[in-house]
mmCIF file of C-alpha atoms in Angstrom:
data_model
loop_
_atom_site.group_PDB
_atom_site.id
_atom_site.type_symbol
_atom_site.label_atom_id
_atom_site.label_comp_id
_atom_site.label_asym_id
_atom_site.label_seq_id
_atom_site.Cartn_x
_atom_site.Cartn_y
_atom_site.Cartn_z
ATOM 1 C CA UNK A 1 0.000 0.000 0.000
ATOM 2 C CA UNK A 2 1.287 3.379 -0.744
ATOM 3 C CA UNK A 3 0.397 6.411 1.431
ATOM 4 C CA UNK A 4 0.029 9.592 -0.530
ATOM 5 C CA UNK A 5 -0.729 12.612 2.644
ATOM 6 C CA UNK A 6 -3.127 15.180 1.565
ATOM 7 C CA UNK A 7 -0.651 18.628 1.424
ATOM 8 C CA UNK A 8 -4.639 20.186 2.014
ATOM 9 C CA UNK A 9 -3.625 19.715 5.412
ATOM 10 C CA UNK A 10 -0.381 20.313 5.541
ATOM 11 C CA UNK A 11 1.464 23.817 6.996
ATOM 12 C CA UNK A 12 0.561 26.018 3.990
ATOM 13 C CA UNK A 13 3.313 28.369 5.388
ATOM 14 C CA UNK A 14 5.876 25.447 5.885
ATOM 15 C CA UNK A 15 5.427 23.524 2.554
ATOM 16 C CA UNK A 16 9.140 22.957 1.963
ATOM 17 C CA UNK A 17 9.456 21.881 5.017
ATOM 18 C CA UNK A 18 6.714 19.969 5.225
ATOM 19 C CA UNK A 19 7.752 17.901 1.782
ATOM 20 C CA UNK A 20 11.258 17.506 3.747
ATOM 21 C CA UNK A 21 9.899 15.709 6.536
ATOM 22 C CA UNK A 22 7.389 13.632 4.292
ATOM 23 C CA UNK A 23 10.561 12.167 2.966
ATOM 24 C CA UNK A 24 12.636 11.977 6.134
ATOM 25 C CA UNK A 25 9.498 9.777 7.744
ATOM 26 C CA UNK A 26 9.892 6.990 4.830
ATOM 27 C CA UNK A 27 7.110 8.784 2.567
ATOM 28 C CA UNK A 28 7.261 8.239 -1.431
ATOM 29 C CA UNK A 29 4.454 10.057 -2.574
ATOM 30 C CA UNK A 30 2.327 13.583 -1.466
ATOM 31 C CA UNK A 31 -1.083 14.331 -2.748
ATOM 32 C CA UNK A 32 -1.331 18.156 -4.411
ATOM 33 C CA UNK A 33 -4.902 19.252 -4.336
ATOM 34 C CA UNK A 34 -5.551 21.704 -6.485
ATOM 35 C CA UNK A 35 -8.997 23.360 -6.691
ATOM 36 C CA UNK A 36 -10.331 26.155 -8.694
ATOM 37 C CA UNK A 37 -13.445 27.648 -7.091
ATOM 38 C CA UNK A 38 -15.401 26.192 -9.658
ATOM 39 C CA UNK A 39 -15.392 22.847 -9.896
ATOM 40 C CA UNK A 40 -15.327 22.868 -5.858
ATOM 41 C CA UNK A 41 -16.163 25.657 -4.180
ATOM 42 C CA UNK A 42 -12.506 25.631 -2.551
ATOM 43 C CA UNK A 43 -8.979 27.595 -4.157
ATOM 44 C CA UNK A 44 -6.226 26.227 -3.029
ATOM 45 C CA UNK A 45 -2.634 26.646 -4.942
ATOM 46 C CA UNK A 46 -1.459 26.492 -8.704
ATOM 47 C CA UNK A 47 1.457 25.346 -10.685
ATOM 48 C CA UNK A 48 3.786 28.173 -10.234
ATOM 49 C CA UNK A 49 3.589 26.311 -6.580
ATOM 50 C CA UNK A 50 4.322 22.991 -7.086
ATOM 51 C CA UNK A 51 7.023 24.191 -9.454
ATOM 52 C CA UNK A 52 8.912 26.012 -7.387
ATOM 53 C CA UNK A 53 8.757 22.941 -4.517
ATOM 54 C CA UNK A 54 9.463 20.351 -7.227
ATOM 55 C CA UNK A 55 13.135 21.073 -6.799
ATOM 56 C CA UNK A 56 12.743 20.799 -2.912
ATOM 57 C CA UNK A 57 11.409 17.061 -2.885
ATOM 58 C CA UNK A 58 12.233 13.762 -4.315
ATOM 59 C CA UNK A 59 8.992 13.056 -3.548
ATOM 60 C CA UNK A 60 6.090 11.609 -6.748
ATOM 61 C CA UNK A 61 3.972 14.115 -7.072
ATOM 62 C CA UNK A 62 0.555 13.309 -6.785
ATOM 63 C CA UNK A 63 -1.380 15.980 -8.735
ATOM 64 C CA UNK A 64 -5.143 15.874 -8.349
ATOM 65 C CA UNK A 65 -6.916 18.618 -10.538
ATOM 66 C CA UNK A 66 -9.865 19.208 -8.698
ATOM 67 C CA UNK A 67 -10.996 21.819 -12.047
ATOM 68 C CA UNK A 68 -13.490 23.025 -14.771
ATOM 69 C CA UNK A 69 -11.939 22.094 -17.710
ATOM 70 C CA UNK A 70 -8.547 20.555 -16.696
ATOM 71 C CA UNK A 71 -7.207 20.449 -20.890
ATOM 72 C CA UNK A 72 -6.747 23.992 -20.221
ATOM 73 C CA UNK A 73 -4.004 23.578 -17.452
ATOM 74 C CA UNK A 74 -2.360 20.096 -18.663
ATOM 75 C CA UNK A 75 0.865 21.572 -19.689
ATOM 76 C CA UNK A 76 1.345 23.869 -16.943
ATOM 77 C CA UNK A 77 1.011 20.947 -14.561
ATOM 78 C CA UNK A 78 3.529 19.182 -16.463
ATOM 79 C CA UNK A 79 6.276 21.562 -16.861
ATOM 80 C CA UNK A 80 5.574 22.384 -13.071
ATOM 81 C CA UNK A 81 6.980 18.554 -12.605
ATOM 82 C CA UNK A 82 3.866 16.425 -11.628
ATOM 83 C CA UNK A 83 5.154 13.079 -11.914
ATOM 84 C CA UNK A 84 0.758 11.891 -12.059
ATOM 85 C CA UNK A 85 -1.612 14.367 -13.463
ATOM 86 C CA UNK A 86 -5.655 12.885 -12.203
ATOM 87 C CA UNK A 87 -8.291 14.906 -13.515
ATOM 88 C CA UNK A 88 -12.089 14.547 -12.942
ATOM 89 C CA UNK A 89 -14.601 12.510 -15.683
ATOM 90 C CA UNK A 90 -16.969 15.103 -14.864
ATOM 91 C CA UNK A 91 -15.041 18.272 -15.153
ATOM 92 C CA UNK A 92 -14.307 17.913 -18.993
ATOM 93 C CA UNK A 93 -16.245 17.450 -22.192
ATOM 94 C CA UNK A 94 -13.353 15.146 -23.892
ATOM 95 C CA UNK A 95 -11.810 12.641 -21.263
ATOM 96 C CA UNK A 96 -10.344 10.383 -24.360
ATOM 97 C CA UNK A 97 -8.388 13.835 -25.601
ATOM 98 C CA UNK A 98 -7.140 15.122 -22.130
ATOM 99 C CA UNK A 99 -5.733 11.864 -21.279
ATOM 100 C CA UNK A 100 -3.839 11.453 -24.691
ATOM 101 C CA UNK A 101 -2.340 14.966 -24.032
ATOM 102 C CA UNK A 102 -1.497 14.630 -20.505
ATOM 103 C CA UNK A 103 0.165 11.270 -21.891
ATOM 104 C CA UNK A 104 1.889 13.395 -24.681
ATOM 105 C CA UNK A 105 3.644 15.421 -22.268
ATOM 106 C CA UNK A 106 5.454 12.589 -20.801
ATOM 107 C CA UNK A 107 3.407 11.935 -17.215
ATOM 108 C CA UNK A 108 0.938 9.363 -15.795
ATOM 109 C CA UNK A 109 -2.554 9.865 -16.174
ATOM 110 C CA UNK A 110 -5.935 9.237 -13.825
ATOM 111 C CA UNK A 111 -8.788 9.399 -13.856
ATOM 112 C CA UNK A 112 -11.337 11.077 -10.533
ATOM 113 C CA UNK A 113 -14.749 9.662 -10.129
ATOM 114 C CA UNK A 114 -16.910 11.395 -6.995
ATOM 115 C CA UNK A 115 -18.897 9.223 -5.014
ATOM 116 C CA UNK A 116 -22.085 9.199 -7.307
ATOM 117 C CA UNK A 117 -20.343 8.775 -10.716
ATOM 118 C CA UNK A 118 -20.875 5.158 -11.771
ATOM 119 C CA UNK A 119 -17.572 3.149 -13.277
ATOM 120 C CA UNK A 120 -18.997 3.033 -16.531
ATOM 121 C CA UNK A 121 -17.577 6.167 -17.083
ATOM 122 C CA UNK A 122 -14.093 4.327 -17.528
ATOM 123 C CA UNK A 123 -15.465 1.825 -20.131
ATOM 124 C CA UNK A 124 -13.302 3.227 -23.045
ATOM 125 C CA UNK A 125 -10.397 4.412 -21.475
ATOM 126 C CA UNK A 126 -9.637 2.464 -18.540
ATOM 127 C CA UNK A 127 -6.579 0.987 -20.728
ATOM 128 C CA UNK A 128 -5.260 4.284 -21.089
ATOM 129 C CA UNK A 129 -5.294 4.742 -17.180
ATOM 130 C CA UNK A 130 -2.080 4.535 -14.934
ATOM 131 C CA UNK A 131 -4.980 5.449 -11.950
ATOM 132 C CA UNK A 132 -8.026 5.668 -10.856
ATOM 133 C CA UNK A 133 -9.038 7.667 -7.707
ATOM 134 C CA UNK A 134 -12.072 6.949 -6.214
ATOM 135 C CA UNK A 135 -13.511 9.783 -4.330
ATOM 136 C CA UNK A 136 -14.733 8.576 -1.272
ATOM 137 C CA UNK A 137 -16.069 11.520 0.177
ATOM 138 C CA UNK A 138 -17.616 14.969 -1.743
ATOM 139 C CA UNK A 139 -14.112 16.607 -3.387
ATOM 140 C CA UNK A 140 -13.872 20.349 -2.371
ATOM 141 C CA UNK A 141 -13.099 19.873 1.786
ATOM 142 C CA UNK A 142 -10.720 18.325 3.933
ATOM 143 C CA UNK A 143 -12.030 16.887 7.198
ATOM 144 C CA UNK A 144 -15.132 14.622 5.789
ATOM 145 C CA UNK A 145 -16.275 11.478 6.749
ATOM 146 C CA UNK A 146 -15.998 8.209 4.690
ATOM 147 C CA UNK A 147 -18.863 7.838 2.122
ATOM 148 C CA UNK A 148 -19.558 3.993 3.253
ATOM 149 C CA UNK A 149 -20.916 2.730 -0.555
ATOM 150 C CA UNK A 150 -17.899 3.722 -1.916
ATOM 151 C CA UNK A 151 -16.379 0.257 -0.629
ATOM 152 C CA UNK A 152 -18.550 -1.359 -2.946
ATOM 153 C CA UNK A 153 -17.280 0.599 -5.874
ATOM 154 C CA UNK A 154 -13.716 -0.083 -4.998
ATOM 155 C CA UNK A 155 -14.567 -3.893 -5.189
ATOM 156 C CA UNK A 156 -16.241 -3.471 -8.462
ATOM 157 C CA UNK A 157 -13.193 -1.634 -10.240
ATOM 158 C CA UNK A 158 -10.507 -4.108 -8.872
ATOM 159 C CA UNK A 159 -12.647 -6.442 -10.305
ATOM 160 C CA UNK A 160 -12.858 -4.779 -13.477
ATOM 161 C CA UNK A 161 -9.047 -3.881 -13.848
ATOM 162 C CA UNK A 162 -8.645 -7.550 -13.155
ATOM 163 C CA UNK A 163 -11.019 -9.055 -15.614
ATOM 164 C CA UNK A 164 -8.930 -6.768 -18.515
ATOM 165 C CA UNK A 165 -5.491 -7.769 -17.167
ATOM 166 C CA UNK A 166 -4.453 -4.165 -16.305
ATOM 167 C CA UNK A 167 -2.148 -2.919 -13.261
ATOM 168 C CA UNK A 168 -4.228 0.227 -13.308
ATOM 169 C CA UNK A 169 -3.739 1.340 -9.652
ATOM 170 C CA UNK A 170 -6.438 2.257 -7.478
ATOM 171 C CA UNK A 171 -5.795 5.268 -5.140
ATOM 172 C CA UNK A 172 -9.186 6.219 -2.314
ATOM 173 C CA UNK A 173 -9.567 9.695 -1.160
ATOM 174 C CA UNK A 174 -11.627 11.110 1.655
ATOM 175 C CA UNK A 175 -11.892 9.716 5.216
ATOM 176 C CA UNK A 176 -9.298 7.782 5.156
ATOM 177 C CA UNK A 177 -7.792 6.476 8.240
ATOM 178 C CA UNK A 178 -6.126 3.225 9.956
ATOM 179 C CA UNK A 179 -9.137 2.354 10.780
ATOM 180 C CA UNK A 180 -10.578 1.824 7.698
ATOM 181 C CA UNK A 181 -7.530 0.815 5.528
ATOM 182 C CA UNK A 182 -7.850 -2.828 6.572
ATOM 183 C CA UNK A 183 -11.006 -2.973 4.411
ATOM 184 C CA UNK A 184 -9.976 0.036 1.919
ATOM 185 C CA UNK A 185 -7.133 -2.835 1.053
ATOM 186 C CA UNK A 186 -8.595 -5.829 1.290
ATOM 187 C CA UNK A 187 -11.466 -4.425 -1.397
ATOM 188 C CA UNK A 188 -8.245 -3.335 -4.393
ATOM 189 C CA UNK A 189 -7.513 -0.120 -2.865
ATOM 190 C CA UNK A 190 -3.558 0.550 -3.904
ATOM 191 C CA UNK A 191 -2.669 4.589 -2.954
ATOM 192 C CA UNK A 192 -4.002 5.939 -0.285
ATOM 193 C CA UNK A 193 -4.658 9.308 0.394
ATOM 194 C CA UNK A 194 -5.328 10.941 3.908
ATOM 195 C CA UNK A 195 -5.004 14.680 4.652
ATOM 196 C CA UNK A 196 -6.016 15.123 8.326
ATOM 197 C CA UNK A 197 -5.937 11.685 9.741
ATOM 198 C CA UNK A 198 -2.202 11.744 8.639
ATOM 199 C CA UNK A 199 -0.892 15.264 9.166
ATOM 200 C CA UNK A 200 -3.085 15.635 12.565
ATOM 201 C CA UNK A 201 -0.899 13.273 14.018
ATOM 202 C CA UNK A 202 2.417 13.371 14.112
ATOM 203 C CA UNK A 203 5.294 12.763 14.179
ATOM 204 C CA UNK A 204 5.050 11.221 10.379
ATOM 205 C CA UNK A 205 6.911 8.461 10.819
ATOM 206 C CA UNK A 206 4.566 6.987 13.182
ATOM 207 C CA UNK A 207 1.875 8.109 11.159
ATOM 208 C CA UNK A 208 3.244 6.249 8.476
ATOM 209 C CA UNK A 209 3.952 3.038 10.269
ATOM 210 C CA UNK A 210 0.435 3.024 11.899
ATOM 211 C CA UNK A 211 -0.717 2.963 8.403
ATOM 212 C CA UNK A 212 1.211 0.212 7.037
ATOM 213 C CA UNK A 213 0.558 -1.835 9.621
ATOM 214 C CA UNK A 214 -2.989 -1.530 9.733
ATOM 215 C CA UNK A 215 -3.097 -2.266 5.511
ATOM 216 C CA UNK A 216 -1.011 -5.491 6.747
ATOM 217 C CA UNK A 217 -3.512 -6.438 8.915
#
């Protein structure tokens, strides 16, 4: 299982820092949410951001593009040094296109689906997918509680990605904690991502551990 923390709630005012000790606690990936005030009702930070911190961290960056119209932004993202650009099904008119660029540009692609957006969505393009990220809780806040359906739909698409061969990964966001990555893993889930269940409890490391132990269990 790999843990992805939620930079939402991070130390907006340390974020270099904060990177730093991801990485010093045994952490490969961080999550970047970044929303537009449109899509969700939240703004939160931009490329020239995660650009300037790319040549802080080792760190894969995680880039989640909570945003109306995501084409628009692809190769910003990219030349900021996202390692995976995710954008949402519902936020664009042409998934097939978006995903072909965002390939184009050299980085791994995903796919967002919130809580009420059926998998069917994926039909056609699930090969192209590096990711999917299964919304497990309304995208736009930190702080929410775990949608309990969305187990269900984490089943379903492990089963799917199965049935077609694929290694597509499958990454849950929202409510995630050690309680509930037991089950998050035992139903396909692959990258998890937890904002303040992780960074509300330091120090990281610990964090961390807590969390792989409870996906061995």
């Amino acid at each position: 299982m790999i843990l992805s923390p939620s930079l939402l709630s991070s130390d907006y005012g340390r974020l270099a820092d904060e990177l730093a000790a991801l990485e010093d606690a045994g952490l490969s990936w961080v999550h970047w949410d970044v929303m537009d005030g449109m899509f969700v009702p939240n703004i939160t930070l931009g490329a020239p951001i995660i650009k300037k911190l790319r040549k802080a961290s080792g760190l894969f960056f995680d880039v989640h593009l909570m945003v109306q119209a995501p084409e628009r932004y692809i190769a910003d993202f990219a030349d900021a040094g996202a390692d995976m650009l995710v954008v949402h099904a519902e936020a664009t008119n042409h998934l097939e296109r978006t995903l072909s660029e965002i390939r184009r540009m050299g980085v791994q692609c995903g796919v967002a689906l919130n809580p009420h957006t059926p998998l069917c969505v994926l039909e056609y393009v699930l090969d192209q997918l590096d990711m999917v990220l299964i919304m497990s809780v309304n995208p736009g806040f930190g702080g929410q509680k775990f949608i309990p359906f969305t187990m269900r739909k984490i089943e379903e698409l492990s089963a799917m990605i199965t049935a077609r061969g694929l290694k597509t990964l499958i990454q849950v966001d929202g409510g995630v904690d050690p309680e509930n990555t037991p089950e998050l893993v035992r139903r396909g889930a692959d990258v998890l991502v937890s904002g303040s269940a992780f960074f509300g409890h330091p120090p990281y490391r610990q964090r961390h551990d807590a969390f792989q132990a409870a996906a061995a269990r």
